[in-house]
Coordinates of C-alpha atoms in Angstrom, one line a residue:
X41 CA 15.4 29.7 2.5
X42 CA 17.0 28.3 -0.6
X43 CA 16.5 31.4 -2.7
X44 CA 18.5 33.7 -0.3
X45 CA 21.2 31.1 0.0
X46 CA 21.5 30.9 -3.8
X47 CA 21.5 34.8 -3.9
X48 CA 24.3 35.2 -1.4
X49 CA 26.3 32.8 -3.1
X50 CA 25.8 34.0 -6.6
X51 CA 26.5 37.6 -5.6
X52 CA 29.2 36.5 -3.5
X53 CA 30.9 34.7 -6.6
X54 CA 30.3 37.8 -8.7
X55 CA 31.9 40.2 -6.2
X56 CA 34.9 37.8 -6.1
X57 CA 35.0 37.5 -9.7
X58 CA 34.9 41.1 -10.3
X59 CA 37.6 42.0 -7.7
X60 CA 39.9 39.0 -9.0
X61 CA 39.7 40.4 -12.4
X62 CA 40.2 44.0 -11.2
X63 CA 43.3 42.6 -9.4
X64 CA 44.6 40.9 -12.4
X65 CA 44.0 43.7 -14.5
X66 CA 46.1 46.0 -12.2
X67 CA 48.8 43.4 -12.3
X68 CA 49.0 43.4 -15.9
X69 CA 49.0 47.2 -16.0
X70 CA 52.1 47.4 -13.6
X71 CA 53.9 44.8 -15.7
X72 CA 53.2 46.4 -19.2
X73 CA 52.4 50.1 -18.4
X74 CA 49.4 49.9 -21.0
X75 CA 46.9 52.5 -19.8
X76 CA 44.1 50.2 -21.1
X77 CA 44.4 47.8 -18.5
X78 CA 44.5 50.6 -15.7
X79 CA 41.1 51.5 -17.1
X80 CA 39.9 48.1 -17.1
X81 CA 40.8 47.6 -13.7
X82 CA 39.2 50.7 -12.3
X83 CA 35.7 49.7 -14.2
X84 CA 35.9 46.4 -12.7
X85 CA 36.4 47.6 -9.1
X86 CA 33.5 50.1 -9.8
X87 CA 31.4 47.1 -10.8
X88 CA 32.5 45.1 -7.9
X89 CA 31.6 47.9 -5.7
X90 CA 28.2 48.4 -7.2
X91 CA 27.6 44.7 -6.6
X92 CA 28.6 45.1 -2.9
X93 CA 25.9 47.9 -2.6
X94 CA 23.4 46.0 -4.5
X95 CA 24.0 42.9 -2.5
X96 CA 23.7 44.8 1.0
X97 CA 20.7 46.7 -0.3
X98 CA 18.8 43.1 -1.1
X99 CA 19.8 41.6 2.2
X100 CA 18.4 44.7 4.3
X101 CA 15.3 45.1 2.2
X102 CA 14.8 41.2 2.1
X103 CA 14.8 41.3 5.6
X104 CA 12.5 43.9 6.0
X105 CA 9.8 42.3 3.6
X106 CA 10.5 39.3 5.6
X107 CA 9.8 40.8 8.9
X108 CA 6.6 42.5 7.4
X109 CA 5.1 39.3 5.9
X110 CA 5.7 37.4 9.0
X111 CA 4.5 39.8 11.5

C-alpha cells in the first residue's frame, strides 16, 4: 500500500508544517506584540486541526472501503 504510506507521510508533513509555523508565528507575536502574528498563529493552528480531522477521516473511511472490497 504505497498510496496509503504516501498519504500518511504527506499529511504528517503538512500537519507538522502548519503546527510549526503556528508556533513560530506565536513566538513572533510574543516577541513583537503585533496582533497580525497572533491572527496568523490562530489561522495556522486551525488549518492544522482541519488537516488532522481530514487525515483521521481518510484513515477511517479508507479502512471501511478496504474491508468492503476485500470481504
